[in-house]
Tab-separated table of C-alpha atoms in Angstrom:
chain	number	residue	atom	x	y	z
D	2	MET	CA	-1.273	1.378	4.999
D	3	SER	CA	-2.349	-1.508	7.122
D	4	ASP	CA	-1.917	-5.069	5.657
D	5	TYR	CA	-5.633	-5.395	5.993
D	6	LEU	CA	-6.467	-2.657	3.526
D	7	VAL	CA	-4.151	-4.289	0.860
D	8	GLN	CA	-5.897	-7.621	1.177
D	9	GLY	CA	-9.625	-6.650	1.199
D	10	LEU	CA	-12.005	-3.767	0.872
D	11	THR	CA	-15.736	-3.342	1.620
D	12	GLU	CA	-18.067	-0.208	0.977
D	13	ALA	CA	-17.061	1.136	4.400
D	14	THR	CA	-13.278	0.583	4.216
D	15	TYR	CA	-12.706	4.397	3.470
D	16	LEU	CA	-13.390	4.840	7.158
D	17	VAL	CA	-10.684	2.397	8.256
D	18	PRO	CA	-7.759	5.032	7.846
D	19	VAL	CA	-9.828	7.717	9.704
D	20	PHE	CA	-10.211	5.295	12.833
D	21	GLU	CA	-6.606	4.345	12.459
D	22	SER	CA	-5.725	8.079	12.778
D	23	LEU	CA	-7.993	8.877	15.628
D	24	ARG	CA	-7.030	5.734	17.785
D	25	ARG	CA	-3.694	7.480	18.595
D	26	TYR	CA	-2.684	9.100	21.770
D	27	ASP	CA	-5.860	9.623	23.868
D	28	GLY	CA	-8.185	7.949	21.472
D	29	LEU	CA	-11.524	9.076	20.110
D	30	THR	CA	-12.862	12.219	21.661
D	31	ALA	CA	-15.175	15.129	20.733
D	32	LYS	CA	-12.321	17.535	20.955
D	33	ARG	CA	-10.193	15.559	18.562
D	34	LEU	CA	-13.142	15.012	16.124
D	35	SER	CA	-13.638	18.729	16.034
D	36	ALA	CA	-9.945	19.658	15.528
D	37	THR	CA	-8.904	16.903	13.147
D	38	ARG	CA	-9.991	17.636	9.322
D	39	ALA	CA	-9.385	13.735	8.825
D	40	ALA	CA	-12.461	13.289	10.976
D	41	ASN	CA	-14.956	14.805	8.410
D	42	PRO	CA	-15.973	11.621	6.821
D	43	LEU	CA	-17.391	10.482	10.395
D	44	LEU	CA	-18.944	13.833	10.949
D	45	ARG	CA	-20.907	13.734	7.638
D	46	LEU	CA	-22.213	10.238	8.167
D	47	PRO	CA	-26.185	10.402	8.084
D	48	ILE	CA	-26.229	8.225	11.406
D	49	VAL	CA	-24.145	11.089	12.790
D	50	GLN	CA	-25.894	14.035	11.398
D	51	ASN	CA	-29.243	12.641	12.099
D	52	HIS	CA	-28.358	12.145	15.802
D	53	ALA	CA	-26.915	15.643	15.995
D	54	VAL	CA	-30.261	17.052	14.529
D	55	GLN	CA	-32.464	15.085	17.110
D	56	THR	CA	-30.220	15.725	20.222
D	57	GLY	CA	-28.998	19.371	19.326
D	58	GLN	CA	-25.662	18.279	19.826
D	59	LYS	CA	-22.440	19.448	17.716
D	60	PRO	CA	-21.449	16.653	15.182
D	61	ALA	CA	-18.520	15.646	17.018
D	62	ALA	CA	-20.236	14.919	20.225
D	63	ALA	CA	-22.935	13.145	18.484
D	64	ALA	CA	-20.248	11.005	16.802
D	65	VAL	CA	-18.684	9.721	19.786
D	66	GLU	CA	-22.141	8.579	21.324
D	67	VAL	CA	-23.226	6.942	17.881
D	68	ILE	CA	-19.752	5.188	17.344
D	69	THR	CA	-19.847	3.863	20.994
D	70	GLU	CA	-23.082	2.538	20.659
D	71	GLN	CA	-22.279	0.869	17.227
D	72	VAL	CA	-19.128	-0.710	18.802
D	73	ARG	CA	-21.682	-2.223	21.336
D	74	GLU	CA	-23.585	-3.660	18.186
D	75	LEU	CA	-20.520	-5.406	16.871
D	76	ASP	CA	-21.345	-9.054	16.442
D	77	SER	CA	-18.031	-10.465	17.650
D	78	PRO	CA	-17.134	-9.812	21.396
D	79	THR	CA	-13.488	-9.755	20.310
D	80	ASP	CA	-14.161	-7.115	17.870
D	81	ARG	CA	-16.091	-5.061	20.463
D	82	ILE	CA	-13.037	-5.557	23.119
D	83	ILE	CA	-10.570	-4.409	20.325
D	84	ALA	CA	-12.373	-1.519	18.887
D	85	ASP	CA	-13.094	-0.365	22.697
D	86	THR	CA	-9.542	-0.462	23.526
D	87	ALA	CA	-8.025	0.995	20.374
D	88	LEU	CA	-10.440	3.998	20.481
D	89	ARG	CA	-10.207	4.250	24.210
D	90	LEU	CA	-14.229	4.381	24.574
D	91	GLY	CA	-14.232	2.963	28.027
D	92	ILE	CA	-17.338	0.919	27.389
D	93	TYR	CA	-16.344	-1.968	29.387
D	94	LEU	CA	-14.166	-0.484	32.231
D	95	LYS	CA	-16.850	-1.026	34.782
D	96	ALA	CA	-16.986	-4.709	33.830
D	97	TYR	CA	-13.060	-4.917	34.011
D	98	LYS	CA	-13.157	-3.270	37.427
D	99	SER	CA	-15.261	-6.014	38.789
D	100	SER	CA	-12.998	-8.629	37.712
D	101	GLN	CA	-9.660	-9.982	38.706
D	102	ILE	CA	-7.696	-7.441	36.360
D	103	SER	CA	-4.737	-5.767	37.967
D	104	LYS	CA	-5.052	-2.013	38.750
D	105	ARG	CA	-2.048	-1.106	36.430
D	106	ALA	CA	-3.935	-2.828	33.625
D	107	LEU	CA	-7.080	-0.871	34.239
D	108	TYR	CA	-5.061	2.369	34.483
D	109	LEU	CA	-3.466	1.567	31.129
D	110	LEU	CA	-6.761	0.676	29.488
D	111	ALA	CA	-8.462	3.750	30.963
D	112	SER	CA	-5.648	6.605	30.583
D	113	GLY	CA	-2.760	4.995	28.653
D	114	GLY	CA	-1.326	5.768	25.164
D	115	LEU	CA	-2.235	3.504	22.098
D	116	GLY	CA	0.828	1.255	22.701
D	117	GLU	CA	0.053	0.981	26.550
D	118	ARG	CA	-3.442	-0.055	25.854
D	119	ARG	CA	-2.315	-2.601	23.273
D	120	GLN	CA	0.021	-3.980	25.729
D	121	ALA	CA	-2.665	-4.443	28.444
D	122	LEU	CA	-5.048	-6.024	25.925
D	123	VAL	CA	-2.518	-8.547	24.766
D	124	GLU	CA	-1.428	-9.358	28.554
D	125	HIS	CA	-5.030	-9.877	29.653
D	126	TRP	CA	-6.530	-11.217	26.645
D	127	ASP	CA	-8.439	-14.047	28.305
D	128	ALA	CA	-9.432	-11.984	31.283
D	129	LEU	CA	-10.797	-9.036	29.470
D	130	HIS	CA	-13.183	-11.557	27.503
D	131	GLN	CA	-14.084	-13.342	30.800
D	132	ALA	CA	-14.988	-10.036	32.403
D	133	ILE	CA	-17.601	-9.181	29.856
D	134	GLY	CA	-19.175	-12.724	30.137
D	135	VAL	CA	-17.886	-14.405	26.984
D	136	GLN	CA	-15.270	-17.281	26.455
D	137	PRO	CA	-11.970	-16.234	25.087
D	138	PRO	CA	-11.274	-17.119	21.457
D	139	SER	CA	-9.806	-20.557	20.929
D	140	GLU	CA	-6.788	-19.371	19.250
D	141	ARG	CA	-3.659	-17.630	20.946
D	142	PRO	CA	-3.833	-14.002	21.832
D	143	PRO	CA	-2.611	-11.874	18.997
D	144	ARG	CA	0.815	-9.946	19.253
D	145	GLU	CA	0.870	-6.061	19.347
D	146	HIS	CA	1.995	-5.960	15.695
D	147	THR	CA	-0.921	-8.213	14.530
D	148	LEU	CA	-3.387	-5.926	16.427
D	149	ARG	CA	-1.812	-2.902	15.067
D	150	THR	CA	-1.537	-4.108	11.263
D	151	ARG	CA	-4.744	-6.367	10.837
D	152	ARG	CA	-7.052	-7.113	13.655
D	153	GLU	CA	-7.630	-3.543	14.512
D	154	SER	CA	-8.349	-2.433	11.064
D	155	GLU	CA	-10.617	-5.594	10.614
D	156	ALA	CA	-12.764	-4.258	13.668
D	157	PHE	CA	-12.678	-0.850	12.285
D	158	ASP	CA	-14.083	-2.008	8.819
D	159	LYS	CA	-17.037	-3.865	10.575
D	160	LEU	CA	-17.470	-0.813	12.708
D	161	GLY	CA	-17.566	1.315	9.597
D	162	ALA	CA	-20.202	-1.088	7.900
D	163	LEU	CA	-22.350	-0.615	10.840
D	164	LEU	CA	-22.195	3.244	10.655
D	165	VAL	CA	-22.716	3.311	6.899
D	166	ASN	CA	-25.676	0.770	7.166
D	167	PRO	CA	-26.686	0.857	10.736
D	168	LYS	CA	-28.850	-1.768	12.289
D	169	PRO	CA	-32.555	-0.399	13.018
D	170	THR	CA	-32.342	-0.313	16.728
D	171	GLY	CA	-31.516	3.263	17.907
D	172	GLY	CA	-33.627	6.211	17.624
D	173	HIS	CA	-31.115	7.812	15.245
D	174	SER	CA	-30.311	5.061	12.892
D	175	GLY	CA	-32.295	6.122	9.946
D	176	PRO	CA	-31.112	8.392	7.371
D	177	ILE	CA	-32.053	12.026	6.986
D	178	PRO	CA	-32.026	14.156	3.808
D	179	LEU	CA	-28.502	14.985	2.564
D	180	SER	CA	-29.709	18.735	2.445
D	181	THR	CA	-30.611	18.598	6.156
D	182	ALA	CA	-27.256	16.814	6.864
D	183	LEU	CA	-25.290	19.575	5.077
D	184	SER	CA	-26.947	22.192	6.971
D	185	VAL	CA	-25.736	20.861	10.473
D	186	ASP	CA	-22.662	23.085	11.624
D	187	SER	CA	-19.491	21.004	11.630
D	188	THR	CA	-17.449	24.241	12.385
D	189	ALA	CA	-16.121	24.403	8.839
D	190	ALA	CA	-15.666	27.584	6.994
D	191	GLY	CA	-17.983	26.648	4.148
D	192	GLN	CA	-19.024	23.651	2.040
D	193	VAL	CA	-17.059	22.960	-1.360
D	194	ILE	CA	-17.640	19.998	-3.637
D	195	VAL	CA	-14.908	19.255	-6.132
D	196	VAL	CA	-15.864	16.952	-9.209
D	197	GLY	CA	-12.707	16.076	-10.921
D	198	GLY	CA	-9.784	13.362	-11.298
D	199	ALA	CA	-7.913	11.342	-8.764
D	200	THR	CA	-4.867	9.542	-10.081
D	201	ILE	CA	-1.519	8.271	-9.027
D	202	ASP	CA	1.261	10.494	-10.342
D	203	HIS	CA	4.608	9.253	-11.250
D	204	ILE	CA	6.886	12.150	-11.299
D	205	TRP	CA	10.433	12.426	-12.615
D	206	ARG	CA	12.380	15.665	-11.948
D	207	VAL	CA	14.894	16.159	-14.712
D	208	ARG	CA	17.110	18.929	-15.884
D	209	SER	CA	15.660	18.733	-19.355
D	210	ILE	CA	12.974	16.577	-21.145
D	211	PRO	CA	14.743	13.891	-23.056
D	212	GLU	CA	14.628	14.265	-26.768
D	213	ILE	CA	13.093	11.374	-28.876
D	214	ALA	CA	15.289	8.398	-29.193
D	215	THR	CA	17.433	9.546	-26.131
D	216	SER	CA	17.400	8.961	-22.456
D	217	ALA	CA	18.428	11.155	-19.161
D	218	MET	CA	19.056	10.592	-15.641
D	219	ALA	CA	16.215	11.973	-13.580
D	220	MET	CA	17.339	13.937	-10.362
D	221	SER	CA	14.391	12.411	-8.405
D	222	TYR	CA	11.356	10.209	-8.613
D	223	THR	CA	8.182	10.539	-6.631
D	224	ARG	CA	5.045	8.406	-6.832
D	225	THR	CA	2.131	10.334	-5.161
D	226	PRO	CA	-1.767	10.908	-5.268
D	227	GLY	CA	-2.560	13.334	-7.902
D	228	GLY	CA	-5.204	14.621	-10.246
D	229	LYS	CA	-6.776	18.223	-10.453
D	230	GLY	CA	-9.672	17.261	-8.555
D	231	LEU	CA	-7.690	15.696	-5.758
D	232	SER	CA	-5.308	18.561	-5.760
D	233	GLN	CA	-7.954	21.092	-5.461
D	234	ALA	CA	-9.783	19.128	-2.772
D	235	VAL	CA	-6.577	18.999	-0.673
D	236	ALA	CA	-5.906	22.665	-1.320
D	237	ALA	CA	-9.487	23.591	-0.021
D	238	ALA	CA	-9.001	21.167	3.222
D	239	HIS	CA	-5.849	23.041	3.916
D	240	LEU	CA	-7.726	26.274	4.054
D	241	ASP	CA	-10.083	24.704	6.606
D	242	LEU	CA	-12.949	24.321	4.085
D	243	ASP	CA	-15.415	21.368	4.426
D	244	VAL	CA	-14.645	19.711	1.307
D	245	ALA	CA	-15.643	16.478	-0.582
D	246	LEU	CA	-14.476	15.099	-3.649
D	247	ILE	CA	-16.468	13.266	-6.441
D	248	ALA	CA	-14.236	11.138	-8.393
D	249	ALA	CA	-13.745	7.656	-9.896
D	250	ILE	CA	-11.066	5.139	-8.895
D	251	ALA	CA	-10.676	1.330	-8.901
D	252	ASN	CA	-10.787	-1.110	-6.081
D	253	ASP	CA	-7.091	-1.615	-6.185
D	254	GLU	CA	-4.079	-0.691	-4.212
D	255	ASP	CA	-3.427	2.652	-5.831
D	256	GLY	CA	-7.231	3.511	-5.140
D	257	GLU	CA	-6.658	2.807	-1.446
D	258	VAL	CA	-3.537	4.800	-1.462
D	259	ILE	CA	-5.710	7.681	-2.825
D	260	ARG	CA	-8.460	7.201	-0.242
D	261	ASP	CA	-5.930	6.892	2.529
D	262	HIS	CA	-4.367	10.308	1.343
D	263	LEU	CA	-7.620	12.045	0.934
D	264	ALA	CA	-8.892	11.226	4.471
D	265	SER	CA	-5.593	12.004	6.130
D	266	GLU	CA	-5.744	15.244	4.522
D	267	GLY	CA	-9.316	15.965	5.750
D	268	VAL	CA	-11.282	15.492	2.509
D	269	ASP	CA	-14.708	13.814	2.887
D	270	ILE	CA	-14.270	10.685	0.665
D	271	SER	CA	-17.719	9.229	1.113
D	272	PHE	CA	-18.577	10.695	-2.590
D	273	LEU	CA	-15.928	8.641	-4.290
D	274	THR	CA	-16.998	6.009	-6.892
D	275	VAL	CA	-14.827	2.865	-6.319
D	276	VAL	CA	-15.079	0.568	-9.425
D	277	ASP	CA	-14.784	-3.008	-8.305
D	278	ARG	CA	-13.718	-5.170	-11.658
D	279	GLN	CA	-10.343	-6.926	-11.975
D	280	ASP	CA	-9.818	-5.426	-15.504
D	281	VAL	CA	-9.993	-1.828	-14.133
D	282	ARG	CA	-7.077	-0.027	-12.666
D	283	THR	CA	-6.791	3.513	-10.920
D	284	PRO	CA	-5.804	6.238	-13.493
D	285	ALA	CA	-2.017	7.141	-13.575
D	286	THR	CA	-0.104	10.273	-14.952
D	287	GLY	CA	3.453	10.315	-15.866
D	288	VAL	CA	4.969	13.779	-15.200
D	289	PHE	CA	8.507	15.096	-16.415
D	290	GLU	CA	9.188	18.009	-14.145
D	291	LEU	CA	11.853	20.674	-14.900
D	292	PRO	CA	13.912	22.624	-12.207
D	293	ALA	CA	11.694	25.807	-12.579
D	294	GLY	CA	8.575	23.666	-11.803
D	295	ASN	CA	7.083	23.611	-15.297
D	296	SER	CA	6.155	20.100	-16.697
D	297	SER	CA	4.885	17.868	-19.394
D	298	ALA	CA	2.436	14.951	-18.634
D	299	ALA	CA	0.929	11.899	-20.063
D	300	VAL	CA	-2.457	10.620	-18.717
D	301	TRP	CA	-3.446	7.103	-18.743
D	302	ARG	CA	-7.170	5.864	-17.861
D	303	ASP	CA	-8.460	2.512	-17.833
D	304	GLY	CA	-12.194	2.622	-17.016
D	305	PRO	CA	-12.836	4.493	-13.832
D	306	GLU	CA	-14.950	7.274	-14.983
D	307	LEU	CA	-17.937	9.438	-13.579
D	308	ASP	CA	-21.290	9.047	-15.372
D	309	VAL	CA	-24.434	10.832	-15.269
D	310	ALA	CA	-26.290	8.433	-13.041
D	311	THR	CA	-23.620	8.761	-10.430
D	312	ILE	CA	-23.775	12.569	-10.597
D	313	ASP	CA	-27.529	12.275	-10.329
D	314	ARG	CA	-26.903	10.371	-7.098
D	315	TRP	CA	-25.223	13.309	-5.466
D	316	ALA	CA	-27.456	16.060	-7.142
D	317	ALA	CA	-28.688	17.379	-3.775
D	318	ALA	CA	-25.132	18.027	-2.435
D	319	LEU	CA	-23.978	19.452	-5.670
D	320	THR	CA	-26.860	22.039	-6.041
D	321	SER	CA	-26.707	22.953	-2.114
D	322	CYS	CA	-23.053	23.412	-1.594
D	323	ASP	CA	-21.482	26.913	-1.415
D	324	VAL	CA	-18.893	26.532	-4.122
D	325	LEU	CA	-18.505	23.786	-6.775
D	326	LEU	CA	-15.031	23.283	-8.193
D	327	LEU	CA	-15.066	21.517	-11.708
D	328	THR	CA	-12.479	20.178	-14.094
D	329	PHE	CA	-12.237	19.117	-17.766
D	330	GLU	CA	-11.153	15.541	-16.289
D	331	LEU	CA	-14.688	14.729	-16.677
D	332	PRO	CA	-16.347	13.545	-19.743
D	333	GLN	CA	-17.885	16.354	-21.540
D	334	SER	CA	-21.341	15.093	-21.292
D	335	VAL	CA	-21.027	14.781	-17.443
D	336	LEU	CA	-19.674	18.426	-17.169
D	337	ARG	CA	-22.682	19.703	-19.015
D	338	HIS	CA	-25.121	17.593	-17.045
D	339	ILE	CA	-23.528	18.978	-13.948
D	340	LEU	CA	-23.936	22.587	-15.089
D	341	SER	CA	-27.503	21.858	-16.191
D	342	LEU	CA	-28.390	20.696	-12.524
D	343	VAL	CA	-26.661	23.894	-11.216
D	344	ALA	CA	-28.701	26.253	-13.441
D	345	ALA	CA	-32.037	24.496	-12.166
D	346	ALA	CA	-31.072	24.905	-8.609
D	347	PRO	CA	-32.994	27.608	-6.746
D	348	GLU	CA	-29.995	28.930	-5.103
D	349	ARG	CA	-27.144	27.666	-7.268
D	350	PRO	CA	-23.724	27.438	-5.811
D	351	VAL	CA	-20.621	29.381	-7.179
D	352	VAL	CA	-19.085	27.455	-9.977
D	353	ILE	CA	-15.381	27.630	-10.635
D	354	LEU	CA	-14.163	25.768	-13.600
D	355	THR	CA	-10.422	24.586	-14.676
D	356	PRO	CA	-10.103	23.437	-18.316
D	357	GLY	CA	-7.054	21.103	-17.510
D	358	GLN	CA	-6.714	18.629	-20.233
D	359	PRO	CA	-8.645	20.643	-22.631
D	360	TYR	CA	-11.396	18.945	-24.715
D	361	ALA	CA	-10.678	18.465	-28.371
D	362	ASP	CA	-13.696	20.822	-29.336
D	363	GLY	CA	-14.235	23.376	-26.706
D	364	HIS	CA	-17.089	24.994	-28.754
D	365	LEU	CA	-19.331	21.936	-27.659
D	366	LEU	CA	-19.131	23.372	-24.122
D	367	SER	CA	-19.643	27.083	-25.152
D	368	PRO	CA	-23.334	27.289	-24.609
D	369	ALA	CA	-22.930	26.011	-20.893
D	370	LEU	CA	-20.237	28.585	-20.075
D	371	LYS	CA	-23.115	30.986	-18.965
D	372	GLN	CA	-23.515	28.600	-15.951
D	373	VAL	CA	-19.808	29.210	-15.066
D	374	ASP	CA	-18.900	32.043	-12.637
D	375	TYR	CA	-15.146	31.666	-12.805
D	376	LEU	CA	-12.952	30.111	-15.526
D	377	VAL	CA	-9.285	29.611	-14.265
D	378	ALA	CA	-7.035	28.822	-17.127
D	379	TYR	CA	-3.826	29.089	-18.950
D	380	LEU	CA	-4.014	30.584	-22.543
D	381	TRP	CA	-3.098	27.561	-24.199
D	382	GLU	CA	-5.957	25.579	-22.630
D	383	LEU	CA	-8.472	27.943	-24.235
D	384	GLU	CA	-7.364	27.791	-27.868
D	385	THR	CA	-10.376	25.507	-28.916
D	386	PHE	CA	-12.876	28.177	-27.448
D	387	ALA	CA	-11.403	30.925	-29.731
D	388	PHE	CA	-13.693	32.409	-32.390
D	389	SER	CA	-10.641	32.961	-34.762
D	390	ASP	CA	-7.024	32.068	-35.206
D	391	GLU	CA	-6.074	35.657	-33.879
D	392	ALA	CA	-8.122	35.182	-30.647
D	393	ARG	CA	-6.064	31.930	-29.853
D	394	TYR	CA	-3.024	34.125	-29.013
D	395	ASP	CA	-4.582	37.344	-27.846
D	396	PRO	CA	-5.765	37.158	-24.328
D	397	GLN	CA	-7.857	40.502	-24.677
D	398	LEU	CA	-9.728	39.151	-27.652
D	399	LEU	CA	-10.083	35.766	-26.207
D	400	SER	CA	-11.568	37.095	-23.031
D	401	GLU	CA	-14.156	39.254	-25.092
D	402	ASN	CA	-15.101	35.978	-26.904
D	403	LEU	CA	-15.688	34.037	-23.710
D	404	LEU	CA	-17.344	36.795	-21.780
D	405	SER	CA	-19.719	37.125	-24.711
D	406	LEU	CA	-20.924	33.633	-24.103
D	407	GLY	CA	-22.096	34.512	-20.666
D	408	LEU	CA	-19.061	33.533	-18.769
D	409	ARG	CA	-18.917	35.971	-15.608
D	410	CYS	CA	-15.154	36.083	-14.999
D	411	LEU	CA	-12.042	34.715	-16.757
D	412	CYS	CA	-8.881	34.415	-14.401
D	413	LEU	CA	-6.006	33.963	-17.098
D	414	LEU	CA	-2.842	32.790	-15.392
D	415	GLY	CA	0.729	32.669	-16.784
D	416	ASP	CA	4.308	32.256	-15.608
D	417	ARG	CA	4.261	35.430	-13.932
D	418	GLY	CA	0.949	36.300	-12.227
D	419	GLY	CA	-1.954	36.919	-14.757
D	420	THR	CA	-5.044	38.755	-15.463
D	421	VAL	CA	-8.548	38.962	-14.268
D	422	TYR	CA	-11.339	39.706	-17.001
D	423	GLN	CA	-14.790	40.534	-15.892
D	424	GLN	CA	-18.029	41.669	-17.677
D	425	GLY	CA	-18.019	45.369	-17.489
D	426	SER	CA	-14.739	45.920	-15.838
D	427	PRO	CA	-11.203	46.641	-17.105
D	428	PRO	CA	-8.785	43.840	-16.835
D	429	GLU	CA	-7.134	43.431	-13.167
D	430	PRO	CA	-3.456	42.273	-12.883
D	431	LEU	CA	-2.695	39.375	-10.796
D	432	PRO	CA	0.191	40.035	-8.707
D	433	ALA	CA	3.329	37.635	-9.536
D	434	PRO	CA	4.764	35.416	-6.985
D	435	HIS	CA	8.314	36.298	-5.656
D	436	SER	CA	9.703	33.094	-6.752
D	437	VAL	CA	11.791	31.519	-9.794
D	438	LEU	CA	9.162	28.628	-9.783
D	439	LYS	CA	6.991	28.819	-12.815
D	440	GLN	CA	3.194	28.726	-12.536
D	441	SER	CA	1.790	25.148	-12.904
D	442	SER	CA	-1.381	23.257	-12.716
D	443	ILE	CA	-0.749	22.724	-8.859
D	444	THR	CA	-0.347	26.381	-8.216
D	445	ARG	CA	-3.362	27.020	-10.060
D	446	ASP	CA	-5.150	24.411	-7.777
D	447	SER	CA	-4.076	26.553	-4.822
D	448	PHE	CA	-5.451	29.637	-6.379
D	449	CYS	CA	-8.749	28.018	-7.043
D	450	ALA	CA	-9.077	26.888	-3.596
D	451	ALA	CA	-8.119	30.249	-2.128
D	452	LEU	CA	-10.620	31.957	-4.495
D	453	ALA	CA	-13.454	29.610	-3.274
D	454	ALA	CA	-12.578	30.378	0.380
D	455	ARG	CA	-12.499	34.160	-0.100
D	456	LEU	CA	-15.875	33.975	-2.196
D	457	ILE	CA	-17.465	32.002	0.717
D	458	GLU	CA	-16.294	34.592	3.140
D	459	GLY	CA	-17.058	37.829	1.190
D	460	GLY	CA	-19.553	36.778	-1.433
D	461	SER	CA	-18.102	38.520	-4.431
D	462	LEU	CA	-14.863	38.985	-6.267
D	463	THR	CA	-12.883	41.902	-5.020
D	464	ASP	CA	-9.424	43.258	-5.358
D	465	ASP	CA	-8.956	41.766	-1.838
D	466	ALA	CA	-10.169	38.274	-2.960
D	467	ILE	CA	-7.817	38.479	-6.060
D	468	ARG	CA	-4.889	39.325	-3.856
D	469	TRP	CA	-5.670	36.582	-1.477
D	470	ALA	CA	-5.900	33.859	-4.192
D	471	ALA	CA	-2.687	35.185	-5.729
D	472	ALA	CA	-1.146	35.025	-2.060
D	473	ALA	CA	-2.114	31.170	-2.308
D	474	MET	CA	-0.102	30.722	-5.378
D	475	THR	CA	2.806	32.716	-3.868
D	476	SER	CA	2.644	30.470	-0.647
D	477	PHE	CA	2.923	27.351	-2.754
D	478	THR	CA	5.898	28.534	-4.917
D	479	GLY	CA	7.689	29.873	-1.888
D	480	ALA	CA	7.718	26.497	-0.018
D	481	TYR	CA	7.852	24.222	-3.058
D	482	ARG	CA	11.637	23.318	-2.589
D	483	GLU	CA	11.047	22.207	1.093
D	484	ALA	CA	7.672	20.493	0.445
D	485	ALA	CA	5.321	20.707	-2.325
D	486	SER	CA	2.253	21.003	-0.366
D	487	HIS	CA	-0.731	23.399	-0.569
D	488	PRO	CA	-0.448	26.080	1.958
D	489	ARG	CA	-2.314	26.515	5.129
D	490	ARG	CA	-4.627	29.436	5.921
D	491	ALA	CA	-1.939	31.274	8.099
D	492	VAL	CA	0.770	31.055	5.405
D	493	VAL	CA	-1.576	32.447	2.877
D	494	GLU	CA	-2.588	35.333	5.231
D	495	LYS	CA	1.140	36.157	5.697
D	496	HIS	CA	1.840	36.544	1.942
D	497	TYR	CA	-1.306	38.297	1.339
D	498	ARG	CA	-0.209	40.954	3.945
D	499	GLU	CA	2.992	41.100	2.133
D	500	ILE	CA	1.450	41.566	-1.339
D	501	SER	CA	-1.107	44.305	0.097
D	502	ASP	CA	1.770	46.230	1.657
D	503	ALA	CA	3.892	46.022	-1.437
D	504	MET	CA	0.933	47.228	-3.625
D	505	GLU	CA	0.245	50.116	-1.184
D	506	VAL	CA	3.803	51.151	-1.609
D	507	ASP	CA	3.761	51.041	-5.181
């Protein structure tokens, strides 16, 4: 993270890590914007979407034109030179060529890598300012380290502010309806919106969970962005879906770590709510994880929470996406409100719900289950929905209870595979992963993202879709020891073929 991001944030600061990623190598190009998931926040900006609609261009090409124009609009000539050089836009190359700048410096500015461009900028600081007709700043030229850690980030933040709130000078500066923006092809497989939690996870890997009044040495400790909403959004991005996360975080260092992580993974963070109060901190979770992957956790929240007003702000996006992923990390009133918006939509999205962190009284939500297409859960999470004590421990009886309320499908997961219950169909077993790792909330997130991807592609729950979602769980557990990361599409496809071949042999 740049020093600048720790020191101060603006409403457009979420774009800074996007620019920091795109400045590398050859800089900002339409090809890189199309191929890099981290560029999604730029491609979904109203100013970019509007320009794409008006010119008939792909969003990536439109973004390059819009960003170039907005760099010209920066108030500070120094910021313009820095942004132009870092992103290798070539705005001032013609002016530079007409000045006394060396041919080698011109070559580096036009074709060099990021480090070479910075070197040329520092060495010809005064000359570059004079070439565009302005006086150099009175202070000494910055060092390359200062450019990298502060000055470029400051320029990117100001550029982001213009992109979010553009000056009314160009023909494409006004906003367009969100529904129109979402219809513009950005080469993604489908539009997914996740509404849930984003936290900082503190994970202690232990051989056994300490008894009360005892302690134990941890095998390892990790501090990483987490939360079910964040995890499902990253899992969907890894499967090449166009995904946005609606969540609430604080305007603190942990919140910035979360935004930086999501942007680097290709998740649209423009829907995040950032609470800017000194007495509010980004949520945190303490996790004890055992060698087999199963865990216990304690969640701490201190204020950042989605409300109905925030949900209404994004109502058009929520009701026009292809798949909506929801979690019980939301206040129950907010979850019910989202489901009511979906129910009133002319063409409602597919709704996948995970009851992580179960509500104390699930029956309060029971009437809204008819708006849920897929409930992906573990048996213990559904105890409060049971009509009787017997149903709390009987998957078949519990599934009958839930399906009678209008739920379309229950995907009940366990340590080894699971079972899919649908209205009017016999139970369908989920293939168990070939791994000693037990199922966890993270493997469930991979399942939900893969299910969303397959439903977007095929439109309905088939044996093929079930196997592909199960393959995503297998892919995660198989690679867990090397890297606890959600699988990419090619890896899921490989395990899907293995599962399908094994089932044909059986």
